[in-house]
Tab-separated table of C-alpha atoms and ligand atoms in Angstrom:
chain	number	residue	atom	x	y	z
A	1	MET	CA	93.677	74.423	161.082
A	2	GLY	CA	89.993	75.295	161.772
A	3	LYS	CA	87.165	72.798	161.936
A	4	LYS	CA	86.118	71.271	158.627
A	5	GLY	CA	82.563	71.477	157.328
A	6	ILE	CA	80.183	68.568	156.871
A	7	PHE	CA	79.261	67.245	153.440
A	8	ILE	CA	75.745	65.853	152.939
A	9	ALA	CA	74.466	64.443	149.631
A	10	PHE	CA	70.801	63.910	148.756
A	11	GLU	CA	69.869	61.070	146.434
A	12	GLY	CA	66.759	59.585	144.891
A	13	LEU	CA	64.724	59.378	141.725
A	14	ASP	CA	63.686	62.565	139.979
A	15	GLY	CA	60.370	63.433	141.630
A	16	SER	CA	61.277	61.643	144.894
A	17	GLY	CA	61.341	64.920	146.808
A	18	LYS	CA	65.120	65.012	147.336
A	19	THR	CA	65.469	68.671	146.323
A	20	THR	CA	62.602	69.677	148.653
A	21	GLN	CA	64.307	67.793	151.477
A	22	LEU	CA	67.670	69.413	150.763
A	23	GLN	CA	65.979	72.804	150.958
A	24	ALA	CA	64.214	71.856	154.205
A	25	LEU	CA	67.549	70.978	155.825
A	26	ARG	CA	69.114	74.158	154.432
A	27	ASP	CA	66.275	76.265	155.890
A	28	TYR	CA	66.552	74.515	159.234
A	29	MET	CA	70.305	75.185	159.332
A	30	LEU	CA	69.800	78.816	158.391
A	31	ASN	CA	66.695	79.732	160.385
A	32	GLU	CA	66.879	77.504	163.449
A	33	LYS	CA	70.620	77.189	163.864
A	34	ASN	CA	71.933	80.289	162.153
A	35	THR	CA	74.415	78.134	160.224
A	36	LYS	CA	74.971	78.916	156.583
A	37	CYS	CA	75.614	76.228	154.049
A	38	LYS	CA	76.672	75.985	150.439
A	39	GLU	CA	74.210	74.336	148.053
A	40	GLU	CA	75.542	72.310	145.155
A	41	CYS	CA	74.113	69.940	142.573
A	42	GLU	CA	75.240	67.356	140.053
A	43	PRO	CA	75.547	67.371	137.152
A	44	SER	CA	77.428	70.580	137.956
A	45	ASP	CA	77.162	73.826	136.020
A	46	GLY	CA	80.693	73.317	134.639
A	47	LEU	CA	81.371	72.379	131.024
A	48	LEU	CA	81.297	68.614	131.681
A	49	GLY	CA	78.125	68.960	133.713
A	50	ILE	CA	76.471	70.928	130.924
A	51	MET	CA	77.326	68.097	128.500
A	52	ALA	CA	75.938	65.505	130.913
A	53	ARG	CA	72.721	67.508	131.337
A	54	GLY	CA	72.457	67.796	127.544
A	55	ALA	CA	72.569	63.996	127.334
A	56	VAL	CA	69.959	63.623	130.128
A	57	LYS	CA	67.695	66.011	128.203
A	58	LYS	CA	68.314	63.921	125.072
A	59	LYS	CA	69.932	66.798	123.163
A	60	ILE	CA	73.159	64.794	122.634
A	61	TYR	CA	73.748	61.064	122.606
A	62	PHE	CA	76.661	59.379	124.399
A	63	GLU	CA	77.395	55.669	124.771
A	64	PRO	CA	76.519	54.300	128.248
A	65	GLN	CA	80.217	53.934	129.188
A	66	THR	CA	80.865	57.515	128.084
A	67	MET	CA	77.944	58.672	130.228
A	68	ALA	CA	79.427	56.921	133.265
A	69	LEU	CA	82.834	58.506	132.606
A	70	LEU	CA	81.322	61.909	131.887
A	71	PHE	CA	79.370	62.082	135.168
A	72	ALA	CA	82.448	60.843	137.047
A	73	ALA	CA	84.706	63.410	135.345
A	74	ASP	CA	82.220	66.197	136.075
A	75	ARG	CA	82.159	65.033	139.714
A	76	TYR	CA	85.960	65.132	140.009
A	77	GLU	CA	86.053	68.717	138.710
A	78	HIS	CA	83.122	69.665	140.931
A	79	VAL	CA	84.466	68.192	144.159
A	80	THR	CA	87.981	69.482	143.548
A	81	ASN	CA	86.997	73.062	142.764
A	82	ASP	CA	83.590	73.709	144.326
A	83	ILE	CA	83.111	71.347	147.249
A	84	LYS	CA	86.359	70.283	148.944
A	85	PRO	CA	87.906	73.766	149.237
A	86	TYR	CA	84.758	74.976	151.038
A	87	ILE	CA	84.586	71.937	153.338
A	88	ASP	CA	88.235	72.577	154.234
A	89	LYS	CA	87.339	76.182	155.096
A	90	GLY	CA	84.572	75.048	157.460
A	91	PHE	CA	81.498	75.479	155.242
A	92	HIS	CA	78.794	72.822	155.368
A	93	VAL	CA	77.919	71.677	151.846
A	94	LEU	CA	74.610	70.116	150.759
A	95	SER	CA	74.653	68.526	147.311
A	96	ASP	CA	71.690	67.434	145.237
A	97	ARG	CA	73.232	64.122	144.002
A	98	TYR	CA	76.797	62.845	144.228
A	99	VAL	CA	78.557	59.552	143.596
A	100	LEU	CA	75.632	57.253	144.484
A	101	SER	CA	73.711	58.579	141.449
A	102	ASN	CA	76.437	57.205	139.194
A	103	PHE	CA	76.060	53.740	140.769
A	104	ALA	CA	72.249	53.796	140.626
A	105	TYR	CA	71.803	55.221	137.116
A	106	GLN	CA	74.906	54.184	135.148
A	107	GLY	CA	75.026	50.970	137.210
A	108	MET	CA	72.096	49.813	135.101
A	109	THR	CA	74.402	49.494	132.103
A	110	CYS	CA	77.885	49.173	133.700
A	111	ASP	CA	78.895	46.923	136.605
A	112	PHE	CA	79.478	48.489	140.017
A	113	GLU	CA	83.226	47.696	139.995
A	114	THR	CA	83.606	49.716	136.774
A	115	ILE	CA	81.597	52.616	138.228
A	116	TYR	CA	83.752	52.449	141.337
A	117	ASN	CA	86.941	52.628	139.265
A	118	TYR	CA	85.605	55.645	137.383
A	119	ASN	CA	84.692	57.430	140.634
A	120	LYS	CA	87.620	56.372	142.801
A	121	ALA	CA	89.528	59.643	142.355
A	122	ALA	CA	86.543	61.702	143.543
A	123	MET	CA	85.696	59.246	146.320
A	124	ASP	CA	89.294	59.271	147.578
A	125	LEU	CA	89.185	63.049	147.646
A	126	LEU	CA	85.866	63.368	149.441
A	127	MET	CA	82.957	61.142	150.411
A	128	PRO	CA	79.820	62.689	151.933
A	129	ASP	CA	79.762	62.376	155.729
A	130	LEU	CA	76.109	61.524	155.167
A	131	THR	CA	74.256	60.436	152.033
A	132	VAL	CA	70.466	60.588	152.356
A	133	LEU	CA	68.501	58.387	149.966
A	134	ILE	CA	64.867	59.429	149.625
A	135	ASP	CA	63.369	56.052	148.842
A	136	ALA	CA	60.035	56.904	147.188
A	137	ALA	CA	57.732	54.761	145.055
A	138	PRO	CA	58.760	55.077	141.367
A	139	GLU	CA	55.121	55.545	140.254
A	140	LYS	CA	54.634	58.459	142.661
A	141	SER	CA	57.931	60.039	141.569
A	142	MET	CA	56.932	59.637	137.921
A	143	GLU	CA	53.584	61.341	138.598
A	144	ARG	CA	55.360	64.317	140.163
A	145	ILE	CA	57.733	64.620	137.181
A	146	GLU	CA	54.884	64.503	134.702
A	147	GLU	CA	53.230	67.451	136.432
A	148	THR	CA	56.233	69.714	135.883
A	149	ARG	CA	58.141	68.472	132.844
A	150	LEU	CA	57.370	69.440	129.268
A	151	LYS	CA	59.634	66.868	127.620
A	152	LYS	CA	60.614	63.398	128.766
A	153	GLU	CA	64.203	62.938	129.918
A	154	LEU	CA	66.529	59.990	129.365
A	155	PHE	CA	65.814	58.087	132.589
A	156	ASP	CA	62.162	59.056	133.117
A	157	ASP	CA	60.860	55.575	132.300
A	158	ASP	CA	63.543	53.712	134.259
A	159	GLY	CA	62.517	54.562	137.831
A	160	GLY	CA	61.290	51.025	138.432
A	161	ALA	CA	64.811	49.689	137.771
A	162	ILE	CA	66.833	52.569	139.217
A	163	SER	CA	65.048	52.488	142.565
A	164	PRO	CA	66.170	48.917	143.499
A	165	ASN	CA	69.573	49.653	141.954
A	166	TYR	CA	70.067	52.426	144.531
A	167	LEU	CA	69.604	49.840	147.276
A	168	SER	CA	71.876	47.285	145.552
A	169	ALA	CA	74.567	49.949	145.145
A	170	ILE	CA	74.383	50.887	148.828
A	171	GLU	CA	74.710	47.223	149.822
A	172	TRP	CA	77.661	46.798	147.449
A	173	LEU	CA	79.426	49.864	148.896
A	174	ALA	CA	78.669	48.727	152.461
A	175	LYS	CA	80.151	45.275	151.752
A	176	LYS	CA	83.329	46.976	150.554
A	177	GLY	CA	83.407	48.983	153.800
A	178	LEU	CA	83.089	52.243	151.855
A	179	VAL	CA	79.843	53.252	153.577
A	180	GLU	CA	77.885	52.337	156.677
A	181	ILE	CA	74.094	52.119	156.602
A	182	ILE	CA	72.419	53.955	159.496
A	183	GLY	CA	68.786	54.414	160.492
A	184	GLY	CA	66.261	52.535	162.619
A	185	CYS	CA	68.219	50.455	165.109
A	186	SER	CA	71.607	51.432	163.632
A	187	PRO	CA	72.381	54.940	164.898
A	188	ALA	CA	75.373	56.872	163.612
A	189	GLY	CA	78.583	55.890	165.375
A	190	ASP	CA	81.658	58.055	165.052
A	191	ASN	CA	83.917	55.542	163.292
A	192	GLY	CA	84.858	57.771	160.344
A	193	VAL	CA	83.020	55.604	157.784
A	194	PRO	CA	80.727	57.650	155.482
A	195	LYS	CA	77.104	57.119	156.483
A	196	VAL	CA	74.085	56.340	154.310
A	197	LEU	CA	70.572	56.953	155.588
A	198	ILE	CA	67.670	55.430	153.667
A	199	VAL	CA	64.436	57.264	154.436
A	200	ASP	CA	60.936	56.273	153.422
A	201	GLY	CA	59.986	59.081	151.047
A	202	ASN	CA	56.368	57.967	150.738
A	203	ARG	CA	55.372	59.931	153.830
A	204	HIS	CA	54.414	63.522	154.457
A	205	GLU	CA	57.267	65.951	153.621
A	206	ALA	CA	57.467	67.201	157.216
A	207	ALA	CA	57.853	63.676	158.626
A	208	VAL	CA	60.643	62.940	156.153
A	209	SER	CA	62.494	66.154	156.984
A	210	ARG	CA	62.163	65.571	160.754
A	211	GLU	CA	63.829	62.197	160.325
A	212	ILE	CA	66.637	63.640	158.187
A	213	ILE	CA	67.272	66.472	160.654
A	214	SER	CA	67.458	64.013	163.551
A	215	TYR	CA	70.347	62.199	161.845
A	216	ALA	CA	72.065	65.251	160.356
A	217	GLU	CA	71.945	67.353	163.509
A	218	PRO	CA	74.579	65.451	165.543
A	219	LEU	CA	76.968	65.606	162.580
A	220	LEU	CA	76.378	69.277	161.865
A	221	PHE	CA	76.204	70.739	165.321
A	222	SER	CA	78.524	68.635	167.453
A	223	SER	CA	81.048	70.864	169.168
B	301	LIG	P1	68.142	66.277	138.430
B	301	LIG	O1	68.937	67.534	138.283
B	301	LIG	O2	66.698	66.491	138.227
B	301	LIG	O3	68.461	65.533	139.684
B	301	LIG	O4	68.560	65.353	137.196
B	301	LIG	C1	69.826	64.907	136.962
B	301	LIG	C2	69.752	63.710	136.044
B	301	LIG	O5	71.064	63.200	135.829
B	301	LIG	C3	68.930	62.566	136.622
B	301	LIG	O6	68.162	61.976	135.608
B	301	LIG	C4	69.968	61.569	137.069
B	301	LIG	C5	71.128	61.813	136.138
B	301	LIG	N1	72.434	61.492	136.722
B	301	LIG	C6	73.051	60.313	136.357
B	301	LIG	O7	72.517	59.546	135.563
B	301	LIG	N2	74.263	60.027	136.896
B	301	LIG	C7	74.920	60.852	137.761
B	301	LIG	O8	76.034	60.531	138.224
B	301	LIG	C8	74.246	62.084	138.131
B	301	LIG	C9	74.915	63.045	139.074
B	301	LIG	C10	73.023	62.363	137.591
């Protein structure tokens, strides 16, 4: 069997710059390294993802538990049909959000163990080799959203709570041995444990992307 691709997920508040950073890594892979990648996002554009997006845009209401299940169900469909088959074929996949979003957002109303149980099927199938959290100040992220959005979305006022919840979720997953936190004095070792990189998103875009590339590069371009 050929070499598998690498799966990288980008996480952060809306307005944190995660999509810009995903695109910067994509462009680097394409232009500097001549490596194509597949871009994905969650909620997906499948039926379950459309329902989840409808709830985020406040067009439909679901109970918090239903929301957690809905995002997790969308993820299972998405990873099974649109991510894993490509990784297995050797494509690199970059996804705007994955399982950590469920912990950070739905973890505000459900405990982490419950979120884990809902996501276990997807996580058993595929965890990102690297999850990049763009850790940006909630107020700054909110400002950016307000510039572009016509109508408020479900979680727009919750950045102040979601931001620390991202960090709590990462610590919880690390304690369970499901992820390993890298960055600073903890470089990526090749022990097979999915890596999480927390980057300070309050800096200039180019500085943030340089840091991300420095950690992604050894994963993507090792022979
Ligand atoms: P985005 O497309 O701008 O990133 O927005 C997606 C929204 O969906 C964002 O508010 C976060 C939310 N979301 C969850 O609450 N849980 C999840 O598991 C995912 C994937 C997204």
